[in-house]
PDB file of N, CA and C in Angstrom:
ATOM      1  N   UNK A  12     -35.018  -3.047  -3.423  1.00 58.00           N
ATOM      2  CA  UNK A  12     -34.597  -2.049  -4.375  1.00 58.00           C
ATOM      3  C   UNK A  12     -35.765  -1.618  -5.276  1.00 58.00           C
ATOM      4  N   UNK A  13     -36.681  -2.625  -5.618  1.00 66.00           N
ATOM      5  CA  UNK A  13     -37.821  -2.074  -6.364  1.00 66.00           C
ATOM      6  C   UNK A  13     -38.720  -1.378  -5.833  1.00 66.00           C
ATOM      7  N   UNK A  14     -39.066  -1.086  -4.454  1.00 75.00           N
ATOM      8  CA  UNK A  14     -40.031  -0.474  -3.775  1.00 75.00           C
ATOM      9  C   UNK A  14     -39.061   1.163  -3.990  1.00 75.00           C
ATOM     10  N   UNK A  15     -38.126   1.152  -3.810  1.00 70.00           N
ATOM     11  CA  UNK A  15     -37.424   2.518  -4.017  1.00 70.00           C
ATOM     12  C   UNK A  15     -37.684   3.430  -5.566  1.00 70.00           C
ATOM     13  N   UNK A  16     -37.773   2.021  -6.293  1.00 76.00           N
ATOM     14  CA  UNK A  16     -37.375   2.375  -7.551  1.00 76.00           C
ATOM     15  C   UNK A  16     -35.664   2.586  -8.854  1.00 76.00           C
ATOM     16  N   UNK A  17     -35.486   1.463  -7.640  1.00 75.00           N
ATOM     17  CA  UNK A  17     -34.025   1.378  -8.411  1.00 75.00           C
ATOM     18  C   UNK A  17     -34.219  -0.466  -8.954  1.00 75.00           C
ATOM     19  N   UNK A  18     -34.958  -1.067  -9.433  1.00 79.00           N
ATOM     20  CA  UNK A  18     -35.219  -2.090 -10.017  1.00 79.00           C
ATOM     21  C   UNK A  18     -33.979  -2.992 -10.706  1.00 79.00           C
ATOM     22  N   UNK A  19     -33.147  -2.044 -11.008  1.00 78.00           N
ATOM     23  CA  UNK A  19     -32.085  -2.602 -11.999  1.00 78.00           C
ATOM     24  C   UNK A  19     -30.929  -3.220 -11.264  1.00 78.00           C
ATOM     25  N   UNK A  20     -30.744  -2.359  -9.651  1.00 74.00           N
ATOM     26  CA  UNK A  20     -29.784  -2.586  -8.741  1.00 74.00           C
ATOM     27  C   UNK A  20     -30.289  -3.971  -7.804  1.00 74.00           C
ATOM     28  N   UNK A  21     -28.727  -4.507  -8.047  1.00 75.00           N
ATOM     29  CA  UNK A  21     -29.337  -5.555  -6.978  1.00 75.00           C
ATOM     30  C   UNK A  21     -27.891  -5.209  -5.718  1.00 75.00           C
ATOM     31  N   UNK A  22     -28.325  -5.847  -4.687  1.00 74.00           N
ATOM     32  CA  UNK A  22     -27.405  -5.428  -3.423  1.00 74.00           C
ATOM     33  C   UNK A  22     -26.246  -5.712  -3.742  1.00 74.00           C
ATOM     34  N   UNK A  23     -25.713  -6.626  -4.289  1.00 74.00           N
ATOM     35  CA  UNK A  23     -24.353  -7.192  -4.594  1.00 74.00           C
ATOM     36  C   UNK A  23     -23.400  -5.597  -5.444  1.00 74.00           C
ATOM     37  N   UNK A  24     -24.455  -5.195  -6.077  1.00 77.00           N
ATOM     38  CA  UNK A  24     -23.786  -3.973  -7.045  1.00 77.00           C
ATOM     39  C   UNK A  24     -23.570  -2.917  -6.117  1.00 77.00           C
ATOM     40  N   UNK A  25     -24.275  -2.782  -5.283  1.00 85.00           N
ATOM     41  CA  UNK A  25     -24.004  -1.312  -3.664  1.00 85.00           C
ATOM     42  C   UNK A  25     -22.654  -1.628  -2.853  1.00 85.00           C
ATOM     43  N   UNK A  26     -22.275  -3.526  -2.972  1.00 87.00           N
ATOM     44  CA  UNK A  26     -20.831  -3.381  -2.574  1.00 87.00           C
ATOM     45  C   UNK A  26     -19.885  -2.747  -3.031  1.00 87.00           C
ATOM     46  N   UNK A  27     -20.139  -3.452  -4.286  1.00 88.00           N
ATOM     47  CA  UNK A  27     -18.979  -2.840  -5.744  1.00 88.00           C
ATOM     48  C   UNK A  27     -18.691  -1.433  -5.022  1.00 88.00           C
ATOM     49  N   UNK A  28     -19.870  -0.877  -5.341  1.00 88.00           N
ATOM     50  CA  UNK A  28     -19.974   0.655  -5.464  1.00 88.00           C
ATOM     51  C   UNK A  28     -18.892   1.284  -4.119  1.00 88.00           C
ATOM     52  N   UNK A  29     -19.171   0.834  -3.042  1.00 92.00           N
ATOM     53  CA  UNK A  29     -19.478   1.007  -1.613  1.00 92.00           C
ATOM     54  C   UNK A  29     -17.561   1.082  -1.290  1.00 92.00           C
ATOM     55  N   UNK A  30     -17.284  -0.028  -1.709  1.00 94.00           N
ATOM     56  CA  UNK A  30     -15.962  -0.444  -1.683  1.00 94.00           C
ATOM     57  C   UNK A  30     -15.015   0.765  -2.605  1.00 94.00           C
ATOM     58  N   UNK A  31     -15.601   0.613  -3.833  1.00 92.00           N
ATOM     59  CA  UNK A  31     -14.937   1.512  -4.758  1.00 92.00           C
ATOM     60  C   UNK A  31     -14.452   3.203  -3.881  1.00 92.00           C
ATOM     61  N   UNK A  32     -15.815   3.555  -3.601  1.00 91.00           N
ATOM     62  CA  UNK A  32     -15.906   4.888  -3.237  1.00 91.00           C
ATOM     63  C   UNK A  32     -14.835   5.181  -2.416  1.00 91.00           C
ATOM     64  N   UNK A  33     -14.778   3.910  -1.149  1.00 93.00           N
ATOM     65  CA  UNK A  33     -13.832   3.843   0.311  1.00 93.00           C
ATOM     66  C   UNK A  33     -12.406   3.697  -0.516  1.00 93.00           C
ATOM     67  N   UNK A  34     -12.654   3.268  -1.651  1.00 92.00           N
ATOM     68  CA  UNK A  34     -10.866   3.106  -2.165  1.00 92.00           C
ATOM     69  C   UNK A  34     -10.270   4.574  -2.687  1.00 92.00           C
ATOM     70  N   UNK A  35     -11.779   5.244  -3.187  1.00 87.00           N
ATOM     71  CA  UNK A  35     -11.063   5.903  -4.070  1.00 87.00           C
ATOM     72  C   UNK A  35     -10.820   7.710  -2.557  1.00 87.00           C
ATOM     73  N   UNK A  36     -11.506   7.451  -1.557  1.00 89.00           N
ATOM     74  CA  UNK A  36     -11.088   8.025  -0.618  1.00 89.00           C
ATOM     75  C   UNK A  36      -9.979   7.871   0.202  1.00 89.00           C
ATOM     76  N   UNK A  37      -9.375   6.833   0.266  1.00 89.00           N
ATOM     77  CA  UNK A  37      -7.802   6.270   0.168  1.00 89.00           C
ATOM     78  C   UNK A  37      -8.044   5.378   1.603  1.00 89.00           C
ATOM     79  N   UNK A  38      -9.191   4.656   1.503  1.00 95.00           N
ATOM     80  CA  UNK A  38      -9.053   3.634   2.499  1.00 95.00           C
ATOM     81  C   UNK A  38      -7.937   2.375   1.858  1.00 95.00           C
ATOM     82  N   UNK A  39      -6.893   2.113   2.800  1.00 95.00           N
ATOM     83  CA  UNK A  39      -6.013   1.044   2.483  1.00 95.00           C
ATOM     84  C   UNK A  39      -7.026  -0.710   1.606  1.00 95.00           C
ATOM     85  N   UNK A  40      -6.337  -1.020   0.856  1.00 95.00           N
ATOM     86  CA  UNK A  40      -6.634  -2.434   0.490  1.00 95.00           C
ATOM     87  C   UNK A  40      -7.023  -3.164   1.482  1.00 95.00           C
ATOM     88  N   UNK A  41      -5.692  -3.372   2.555  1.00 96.00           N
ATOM     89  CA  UNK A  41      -6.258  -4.685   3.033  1.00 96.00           C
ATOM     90  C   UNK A  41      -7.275  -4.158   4.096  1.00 96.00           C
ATOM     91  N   UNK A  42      -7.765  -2.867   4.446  1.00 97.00           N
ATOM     92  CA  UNK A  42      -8.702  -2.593   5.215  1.00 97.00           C
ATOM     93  C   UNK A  42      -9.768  -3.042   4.538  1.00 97.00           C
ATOM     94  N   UNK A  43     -10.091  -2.531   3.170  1.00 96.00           N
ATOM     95  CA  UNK A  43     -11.609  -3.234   2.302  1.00 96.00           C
ATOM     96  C   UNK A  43     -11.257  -4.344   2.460  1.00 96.00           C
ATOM     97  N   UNK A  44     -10.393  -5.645   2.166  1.00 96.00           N
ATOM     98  CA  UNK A  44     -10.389  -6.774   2.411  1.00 96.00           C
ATOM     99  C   UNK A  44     -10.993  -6.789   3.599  1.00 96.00           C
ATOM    100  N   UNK A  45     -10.821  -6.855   4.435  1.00 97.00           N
ATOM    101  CA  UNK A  45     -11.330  -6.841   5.704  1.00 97.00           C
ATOM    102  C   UNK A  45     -13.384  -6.673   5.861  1.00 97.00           C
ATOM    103  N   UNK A  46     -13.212  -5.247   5.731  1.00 96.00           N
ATOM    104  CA  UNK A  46     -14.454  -4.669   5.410  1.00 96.00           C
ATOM    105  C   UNK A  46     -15.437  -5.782   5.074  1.00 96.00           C
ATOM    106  N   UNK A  47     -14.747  -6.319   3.371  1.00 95.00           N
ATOM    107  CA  UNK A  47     -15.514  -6.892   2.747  1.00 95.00           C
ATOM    108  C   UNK A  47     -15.998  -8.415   2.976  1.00 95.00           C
ATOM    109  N   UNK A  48     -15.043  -8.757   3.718  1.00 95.00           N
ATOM    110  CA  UNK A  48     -14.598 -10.168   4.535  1.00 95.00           C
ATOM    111  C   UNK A  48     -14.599 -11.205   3.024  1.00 95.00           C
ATOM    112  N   UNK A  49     -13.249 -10.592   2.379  1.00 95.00           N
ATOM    113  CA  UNK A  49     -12.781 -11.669   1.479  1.00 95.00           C
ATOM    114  C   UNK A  49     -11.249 -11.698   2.288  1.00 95.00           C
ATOM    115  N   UNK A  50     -11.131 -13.203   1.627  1.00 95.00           N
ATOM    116  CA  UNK A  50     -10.059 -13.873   2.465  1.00 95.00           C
ATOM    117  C   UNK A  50      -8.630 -13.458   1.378  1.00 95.00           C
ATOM    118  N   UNK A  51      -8.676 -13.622   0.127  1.00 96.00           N
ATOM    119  CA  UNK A  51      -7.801 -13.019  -0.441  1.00 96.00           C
ATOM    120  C   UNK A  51      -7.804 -11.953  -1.162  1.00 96.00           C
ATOM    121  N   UNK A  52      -6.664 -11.075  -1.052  1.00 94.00           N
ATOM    122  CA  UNK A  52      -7.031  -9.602  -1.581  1.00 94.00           C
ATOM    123  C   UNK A  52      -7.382  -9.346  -2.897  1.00 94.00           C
ATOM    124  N   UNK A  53      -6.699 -10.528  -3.971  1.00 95.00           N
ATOM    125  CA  UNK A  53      -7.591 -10.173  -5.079  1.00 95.00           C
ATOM    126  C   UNK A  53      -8.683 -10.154  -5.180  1.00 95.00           C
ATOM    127  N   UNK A  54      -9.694 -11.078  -4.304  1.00 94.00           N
ATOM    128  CA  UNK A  54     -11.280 -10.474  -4.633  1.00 94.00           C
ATOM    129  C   UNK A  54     -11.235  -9.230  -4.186  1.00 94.00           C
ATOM    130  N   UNK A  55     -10.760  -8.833  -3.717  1.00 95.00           N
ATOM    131  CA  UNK A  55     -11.199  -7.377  -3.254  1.00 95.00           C
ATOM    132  C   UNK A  55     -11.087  -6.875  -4.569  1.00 95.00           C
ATOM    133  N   UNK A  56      -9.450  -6.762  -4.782  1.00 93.00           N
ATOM    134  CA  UNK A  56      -9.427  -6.025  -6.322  1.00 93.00           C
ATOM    135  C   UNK A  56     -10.186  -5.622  -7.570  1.00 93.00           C
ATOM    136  N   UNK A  57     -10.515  -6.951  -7.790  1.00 92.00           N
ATOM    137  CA  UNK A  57     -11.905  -7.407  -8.416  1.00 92.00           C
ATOM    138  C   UNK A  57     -13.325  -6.575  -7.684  1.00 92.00           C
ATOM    139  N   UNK A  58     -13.480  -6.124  -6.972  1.00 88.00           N
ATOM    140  CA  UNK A  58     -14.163  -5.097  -6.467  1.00 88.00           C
ATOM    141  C   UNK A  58     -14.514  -3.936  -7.407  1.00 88.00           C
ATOM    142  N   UNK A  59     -12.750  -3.177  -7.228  1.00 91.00           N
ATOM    143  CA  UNK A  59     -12.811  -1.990  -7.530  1.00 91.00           C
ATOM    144  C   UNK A  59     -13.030  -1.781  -8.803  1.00 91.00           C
ATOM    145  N   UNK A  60     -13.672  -0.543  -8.847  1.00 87.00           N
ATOM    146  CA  UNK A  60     -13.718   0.400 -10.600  1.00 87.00           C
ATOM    147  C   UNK A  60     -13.492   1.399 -10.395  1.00 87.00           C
ATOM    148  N   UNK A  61     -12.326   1.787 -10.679  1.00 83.00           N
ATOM    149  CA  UNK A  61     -12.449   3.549 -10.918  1.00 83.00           C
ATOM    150  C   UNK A  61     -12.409   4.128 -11.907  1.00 83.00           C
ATOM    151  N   UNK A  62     -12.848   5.458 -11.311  1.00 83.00           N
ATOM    152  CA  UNK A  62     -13.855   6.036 -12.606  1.00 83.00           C
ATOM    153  C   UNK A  62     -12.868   6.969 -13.497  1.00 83.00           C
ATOM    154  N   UNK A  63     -13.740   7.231 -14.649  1.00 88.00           N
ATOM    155  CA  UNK A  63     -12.837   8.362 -15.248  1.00 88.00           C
ATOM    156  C   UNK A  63     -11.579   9.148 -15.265  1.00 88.00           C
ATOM    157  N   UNK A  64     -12.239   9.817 -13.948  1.00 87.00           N
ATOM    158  CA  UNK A  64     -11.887  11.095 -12.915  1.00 87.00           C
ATOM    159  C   UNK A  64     -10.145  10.811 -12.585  1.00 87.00           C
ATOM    160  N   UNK A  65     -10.641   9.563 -11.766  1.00 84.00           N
ATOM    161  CA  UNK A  65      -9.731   8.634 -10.961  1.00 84.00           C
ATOM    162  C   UNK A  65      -8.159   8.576 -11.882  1.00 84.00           C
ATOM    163  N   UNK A  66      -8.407   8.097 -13.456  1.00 88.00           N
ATOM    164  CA  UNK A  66      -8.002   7.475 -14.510  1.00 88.00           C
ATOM    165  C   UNK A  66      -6.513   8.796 -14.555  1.00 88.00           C
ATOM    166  N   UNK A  67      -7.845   9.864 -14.885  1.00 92.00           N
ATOM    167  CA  UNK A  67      -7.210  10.656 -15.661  1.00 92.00           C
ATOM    168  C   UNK A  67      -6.051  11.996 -15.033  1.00 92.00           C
ATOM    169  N   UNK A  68      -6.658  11.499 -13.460  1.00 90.00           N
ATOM    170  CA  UNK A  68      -5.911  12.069 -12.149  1.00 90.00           C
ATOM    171  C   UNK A  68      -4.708  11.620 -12.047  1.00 90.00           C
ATOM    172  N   UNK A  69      -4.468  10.115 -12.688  1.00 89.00           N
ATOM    173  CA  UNK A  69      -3.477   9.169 -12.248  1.00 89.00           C
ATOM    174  C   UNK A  69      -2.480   9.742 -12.987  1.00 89.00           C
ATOM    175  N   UNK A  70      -3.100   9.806 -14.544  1.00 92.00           N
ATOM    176  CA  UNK A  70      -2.285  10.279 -16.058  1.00 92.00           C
ATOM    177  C   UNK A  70      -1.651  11.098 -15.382  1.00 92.00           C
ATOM    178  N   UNK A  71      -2.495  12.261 -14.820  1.00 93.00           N
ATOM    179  CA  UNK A  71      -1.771  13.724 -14.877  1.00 93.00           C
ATOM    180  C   UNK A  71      -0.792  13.759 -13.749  1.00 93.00           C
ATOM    181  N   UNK A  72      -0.748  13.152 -12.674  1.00 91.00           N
ATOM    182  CA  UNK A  72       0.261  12.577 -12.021  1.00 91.00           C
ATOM    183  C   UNK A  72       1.410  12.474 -12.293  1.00 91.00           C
ATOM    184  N   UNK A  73       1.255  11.144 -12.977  1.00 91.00           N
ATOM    185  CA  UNK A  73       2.488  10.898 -13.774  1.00 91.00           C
ATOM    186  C   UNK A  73       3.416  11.896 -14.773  1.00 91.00           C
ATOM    187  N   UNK A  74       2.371  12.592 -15.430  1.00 91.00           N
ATOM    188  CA  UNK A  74       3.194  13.401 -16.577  1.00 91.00           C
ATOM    189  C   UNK A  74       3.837  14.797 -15.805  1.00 91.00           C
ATOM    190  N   UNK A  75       3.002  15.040 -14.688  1.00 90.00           N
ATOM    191  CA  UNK A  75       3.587  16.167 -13.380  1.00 90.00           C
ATOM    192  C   UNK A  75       5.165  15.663 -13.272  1.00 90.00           C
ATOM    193  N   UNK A  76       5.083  14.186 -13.009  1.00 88.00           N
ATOM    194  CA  UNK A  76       6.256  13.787 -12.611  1.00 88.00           C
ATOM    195  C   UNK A  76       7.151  13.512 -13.571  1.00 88.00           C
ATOM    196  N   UNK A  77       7.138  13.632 -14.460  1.00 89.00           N
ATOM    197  CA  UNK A  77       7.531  13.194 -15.635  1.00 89.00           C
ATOM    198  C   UNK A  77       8.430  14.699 -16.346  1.00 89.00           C
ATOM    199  N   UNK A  78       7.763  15.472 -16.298  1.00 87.00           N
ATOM    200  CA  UNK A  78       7.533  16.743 -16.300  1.00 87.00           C
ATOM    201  C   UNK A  78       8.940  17.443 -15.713  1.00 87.00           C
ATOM    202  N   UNK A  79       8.737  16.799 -14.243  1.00 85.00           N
ATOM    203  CA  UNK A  79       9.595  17.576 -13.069  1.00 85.00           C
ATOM    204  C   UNK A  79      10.973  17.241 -13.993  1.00 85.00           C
ATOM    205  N   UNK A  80      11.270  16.184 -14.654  1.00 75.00           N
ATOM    206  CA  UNK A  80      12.449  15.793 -14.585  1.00 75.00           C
ATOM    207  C   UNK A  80      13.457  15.372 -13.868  1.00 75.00           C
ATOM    208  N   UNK A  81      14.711  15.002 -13.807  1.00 57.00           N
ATOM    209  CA  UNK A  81      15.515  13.890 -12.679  1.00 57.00           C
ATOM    210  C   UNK A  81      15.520  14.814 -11.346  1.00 57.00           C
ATOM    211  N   UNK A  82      15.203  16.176 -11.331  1.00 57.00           N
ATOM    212  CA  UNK A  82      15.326  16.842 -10.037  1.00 57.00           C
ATOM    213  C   UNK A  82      14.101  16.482  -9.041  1.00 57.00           C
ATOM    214  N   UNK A  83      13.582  15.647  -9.871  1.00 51.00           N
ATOM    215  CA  UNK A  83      12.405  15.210  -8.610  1.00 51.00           C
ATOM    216  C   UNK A  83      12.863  14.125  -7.756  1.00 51.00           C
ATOM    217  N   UNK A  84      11.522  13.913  -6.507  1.00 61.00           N
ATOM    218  CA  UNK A  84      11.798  13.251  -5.393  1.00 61.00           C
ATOM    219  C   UNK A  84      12.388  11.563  -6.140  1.00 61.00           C
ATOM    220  N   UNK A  85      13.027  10.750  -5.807  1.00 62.00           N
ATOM    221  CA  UNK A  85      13.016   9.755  -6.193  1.00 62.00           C
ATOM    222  C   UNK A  85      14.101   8.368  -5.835  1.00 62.00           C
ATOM    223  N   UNK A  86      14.521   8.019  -5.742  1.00 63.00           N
ATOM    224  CA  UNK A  86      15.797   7.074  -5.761  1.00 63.00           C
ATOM    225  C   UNK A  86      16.823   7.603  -5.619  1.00 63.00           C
ATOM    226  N   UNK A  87      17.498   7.233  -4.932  1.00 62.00           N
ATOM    227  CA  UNK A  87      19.052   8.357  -5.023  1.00 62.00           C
ATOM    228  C   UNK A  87      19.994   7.474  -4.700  1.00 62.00           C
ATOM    229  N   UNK A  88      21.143   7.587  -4.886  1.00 63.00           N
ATOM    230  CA  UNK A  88      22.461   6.191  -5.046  1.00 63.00           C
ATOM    231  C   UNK A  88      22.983   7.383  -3.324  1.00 63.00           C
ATOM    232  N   UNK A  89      23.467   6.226  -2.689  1.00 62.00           N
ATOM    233  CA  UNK A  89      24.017   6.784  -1.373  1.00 62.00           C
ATOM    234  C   UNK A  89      25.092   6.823  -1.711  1.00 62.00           C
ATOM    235  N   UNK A  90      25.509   8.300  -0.817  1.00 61.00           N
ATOM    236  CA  UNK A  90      27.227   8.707  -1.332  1.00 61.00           C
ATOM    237  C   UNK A  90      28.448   7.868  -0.376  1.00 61.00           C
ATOM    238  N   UNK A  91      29.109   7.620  -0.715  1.00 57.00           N
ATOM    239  CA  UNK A  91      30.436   6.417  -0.557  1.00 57.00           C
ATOM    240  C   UNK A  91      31.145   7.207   0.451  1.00 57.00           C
ATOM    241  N   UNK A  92      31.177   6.814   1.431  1.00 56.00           N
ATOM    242  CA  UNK A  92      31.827   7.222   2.763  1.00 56.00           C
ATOM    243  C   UNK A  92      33.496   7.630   2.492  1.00 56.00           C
ATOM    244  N   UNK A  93      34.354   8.203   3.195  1.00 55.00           N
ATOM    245  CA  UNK A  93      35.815   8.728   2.948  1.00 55.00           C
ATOM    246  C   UNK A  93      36.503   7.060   3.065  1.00 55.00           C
ATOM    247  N   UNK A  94      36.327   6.078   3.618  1.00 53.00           N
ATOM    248  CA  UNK A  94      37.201   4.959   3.429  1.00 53.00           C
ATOM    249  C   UNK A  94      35.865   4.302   2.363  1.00 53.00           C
ATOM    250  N   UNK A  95      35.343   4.760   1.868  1.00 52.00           N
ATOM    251  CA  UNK A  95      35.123   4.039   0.350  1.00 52.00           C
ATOM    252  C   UNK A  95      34.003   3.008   0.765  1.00 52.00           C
ATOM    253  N   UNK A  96      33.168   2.583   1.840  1.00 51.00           N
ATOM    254  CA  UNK A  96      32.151   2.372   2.003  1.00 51.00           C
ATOM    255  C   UNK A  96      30.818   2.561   1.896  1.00 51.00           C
ATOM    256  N   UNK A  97      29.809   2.428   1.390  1.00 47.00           N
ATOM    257  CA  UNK A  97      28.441   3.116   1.810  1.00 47.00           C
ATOM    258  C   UNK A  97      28.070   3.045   3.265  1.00 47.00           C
ATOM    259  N   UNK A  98      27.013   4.154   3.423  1.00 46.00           N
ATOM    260  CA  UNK A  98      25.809   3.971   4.604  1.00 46.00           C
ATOM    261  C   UNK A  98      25.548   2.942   4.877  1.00 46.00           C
TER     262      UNK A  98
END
């Protein structure tokens, strides 16, 4: 890393990074588990950082949905069959 000129980086930090990026492109968890060849998925977890961007994408998500009110996609109670059964 110092012949490049990145002195400060050491390889261990290009996983972090490496992993993060693949998460935040929507590679599945237990695929980076894998990837990363940790045996339990919380190290992986422990991996990730997401950024800002990521954060504030999530917020606005939520308040979209939030927003929609009960006519959005969500949970729905199944309707009770004519002899009074469910599905």
């Amino acid at each position: 890393m110092i012949k490049l000129g990145y002195g400060f980086l050491r390889r261990h930090d290009l996983r972090h990074t490496g992993l993060t990026w693949m998460a935040d492109r929507g590679v599945p968890l237990h695929v980076l588990r894998k990837i990363a060849g940790h045996r339990p998925i919380t190290t992986t977890q422990r991996y990730l950082f997401p950024d800002l961007r990521s954060i504030e994408l999530a917020g606005a998500a939520l308040s979209a949905h939030l927003a929609a009110g009960r006519a959005a996609a969500g949970p729905q109670l199944v309707p009770a069959l004519a002899s009074g059964r469910h599905l």
